[in-house]
Amino acid sequence: MKECVRISGGMTPIVTDYKLLDGGKRALCLTENNIVLLAEVRYWIWRSIEETEKYFKSCSEALWAFNTLKETFGE
């Protein structure tokens, strides 16, 4: 399944795989360039969670970031 990833700055990488987290509100997305990002699911658009557009080099790193955000903000 390929979906559009909307990121500010005009980039639109293609998601080649994803895992839904937090009841489907967020997802770990793997792009066609083998970049993992933590995204917020909004209808048909994935939106990058972090304003800094931080990408993660591994799923374990992204999961750690997700859990840290969840613990910090209680979402």
Backbone as CSV, one residue per row, in Angstrom:
resi,resn,N_x,N_y,N_z,CA_x,CA_y,CA_z,C_x,C_y,C_z
1,MET,0.845,-1.182,0.000,0.000,0.000,0.000,0.886,1.240,0.000
2,LYS,0.640,2.153,-0.908,1.412,3.393,-0.963,0.483,4.565,-0.677
3,GLU,0.929,5.412,0.217,0.153,6.584,0.601,1.046,7.816,0.508
4,CYS,0.429,8.954,0.444,1.172,10.212,0.395,1.579,10.628,1.800
5,VAL,2.786,11.115,1.940,3.237,11.705,3.190,3.393,13.190,2.939
6,ARG,2.665,13.985,3.673,2.747,15.430,3.469,3.682,16.023,4.511
7,ILE,4.712,16.667,4.032,5.699,17.280,4.900,5.950,18.686,4.383
8,SER,6.028,19.658,5.298,6.267,21.027,4.861,7.599,21.111,4.133
9,GLY,7.710,22.029,3.218,8.921,22.183,2.431,8.797,21.542,1.064
10,GLY,7.619,21.015,0.756,7.375,20.499,-0.575,7.713,19.039,-0.785
11,MET,8.242,18.367,0.232,8.582,16.956,0.070,7.322,16.097,0.151
12,THR,7.233,15.122,-0.701,6.120,14.174,-0.622,6.632,12.754,-0.822
13,PRO,7.358,12.224,0.180,7.827,10.854,0.047,6.667,9.869,0.052
14,ILE,6.900,8.703,-0.488,5.878,7.670,-0.565,6.081,6.664,0.561
15,VAL,5.020,6.379,1.285,5.065,5.388,2.354,4.935,4.002,1.737
16,THR,5.891,3.139,2.050,5.846,1.775,1.531,5.331,0.792,2.571
17,ASP,5.398,1.174,3.852,4.878,0.331,4.919,4.608,1.213,6.123
18,TYR,3.724,0.776,6.985,3.446,1.540,8.193,2.882,0.632,9.273
19,LYS,2.988,1.106,10.528,2.407,0.406,11.664,1.642,1.433,12.469
20,LEU,0.355,1.192,12.648,-0.469,2.118,13.415,-0.153,1.992,14.899
21,LEU,-0.129,3.127,15.585,0.133,3.192,17.014,-0.967,3.989,17.690
22,ASP,-1.071,3.846,18.984,-1.961,4.695,19.776,-3.391,4.678,19.250
23,GLY,-3.908,3.483,18.981,-5.289,3.360,18.522,-5.542,3.930,17.142
24,GLY,-4.512,4.017,16.317,-4.681,4.517,14.958,-4.508,6.013,14.807
25,LYS,-4.150,6.709,15.888,-3.952,8.157,15.805,-2.591,8.521,15.221
26,ARG,-1.620,7.645,15.438,-0.266,7.882,14.958,0.229,6.639,14.241
27,ALA,1.303,6.809,13.494,1.871,5.668,12.781,3.370,5.839,12.609
28,LEU,4.059,4.707,12.596,5.443,4.675,12.153,5.383,4.387,10.671
29,CYS,5.979,5.227,9.871,5.915,5.071,8.420,7.308,4.831,7.859
30,LEU,7.411,3.867,6.965,8.648,3.614,6.237,8.467,4.178,4.842
31,THR,9.370,5.083,4.436,9.242,5.704,3.119,10.030,4.934,2.075
32,GLU,9.817,5.302,0.821,10.511,4.651,-0.290,12.023,4.820,-0.205
33,ASN,12.482,5.813,0.556,13.918,6.051,0.734,14.452,5.375,1.992
34,ASN,13.668,4.427,2.536,14.040,3.699,3.753,14.242,4.613,4.951
35,ILE,13.424,5.650,5.046,13.426,6.542,6.195,12.180,6.225,7.011
36,VAL,12.365,6.133,8.325,11.239,5.883,9.214,10.844,7.207,9.846
37,LEU,9.558,7.511,9.848,9.110,8.726,10.507,7.889,8.437,11.361
38,LEU,7.759,9.226,12.400,6.599,9.151,13.270,5.598,10.158,12.739
39,ALA,4.413,9.709,12.403,3.439,10.587,11.758,2.099,10.538,12.467
40,GLU,1.344,11.584,12.291,-0.025,11.649,12.785,-0.937,11.310,11.614
41,VAL,-1.889,10.428,11.850,-2.790,10.013,10.780,-3.964,10.990,10.723
42,ARG,-4.146,11.613,9.579,-5.254,12.548,9.371,-5.911,12.225,8.047
43,TYR,-7.028,11.534,8.122,-7.747,11.125,6.922,-6.795,10.394,5.987
44,TRP,-6.567,10.889,4.792,-5.693,10.201,3.840,-4.279,10.746,3.848
45,ILE,-3.995,11.692,4.735,-2.674,12.325,4.762,-1.938,11.949,6.046
46,TRP,-0.685,11.589,5.900,0.188,11.420,7.058,0.830,12.785,7.310
47,ARG,0.797,13.241,8.544,1.421,14.530,8.851,2.561,14.304,9.839
48,SER,3.714,14.844,9.535,4.864,14.682,10.414,4.528,15.243,11.786
49,ILE,4.830,14.489,12.840,4.499,14.896,14.204,5.334,16.086,14.658
50,GLU,6.600,16.054,14.368,7.490,17.054,14.924,7.689,18.228,13.973
51,GLU,7.654,19.418,14.531,7.856,20.632,13.740,9.223,20.615,13.053
52,THR,10.186,19.970,13.684,11.539,19.937,13.144,11.683,18.892,12.046
53,GLU,10.613,18.167,11.763,10.626,17.126,10.735,11.724,16.110,10.996
54,LYS,11.818,15.662,12.225,12.838,14.677,12.579,12.478,13.312,12.017
55,TYR,13.441,12.715,11.368,13.282,11.358,10.850,14.119,10.414,11.698
56,PHE,13.757,9.168,11.667,14.454,8.170,12.462,15.077,7.132,11.546
57,LYS,16.251,6.667,11.917,16.967,5.713,11.075,16.543,4.273,11.319
58,SER,15.796,4.039,12.390,15.352,2.675,12.664,13.987,2.699,13.335
59,CYS,13.276,1.605,13.211,11.962,1.507,13.844,12.093,1.557,15.363
60,SER,13.133,0.947,15.918,13.289,0.950,17.377,13.519,2.371,17.896
61,GLU,14.272,3.176,17.156,14.500,4.572,17.539,13.197,5.364,17.476
62,ALA,12.410,5.131,16.447,11.139,5.836,16.305,10.152,5.405,17.390
63,LEU,10.133,4.121,17.726,9.257,3.647,18.803,9.656,4.265,20.137
64,TRP,10.964,4.372,20.374,11.433,5.010,21.595,10.935,6.454,21.651
65,ALA,11.055,7.174,20.539,10.603,8.567,20.486,9.099,8.653,20.718
66,PHE,8.351,7.743,20.113,6.903,7.730,20.290,6.545,7.525,21.757
67,ASN,7.165,6.541,22.394,6.870,6.258,23.798,7.268,7.412,24.698
68,THR,8.381,8.074,24.377,8.811,9.233,25.149,7.806,10.371,25.021
69,LEU,7.343,10.632,23.790,6.333,11.676,23.580,5.050,11.339,24.333
70,LYS,4.638,10.088,24.272,3.403,9.655,24.925,3.502,9.829,26.437
71,GLU,4.646,9.444,27.013,4.843,9.589,28.455,4.921,11.059,28.854
72,THR,5.577,11.863,28.030,5.764,13.278,28.342,4.455,14.054,28.281
73,PHE,3.682,13.808,27.227,2.468,14.583,27.020,1.208,13.855,27.448
74,GLY,1.334,12.601,27.834,0.196,11.848,28.346,-0.897,11.605,27.342
75,GLU,-0.553,11.494,26.081,-1.563,11.262,25.050,-1.662,9.795,24.738
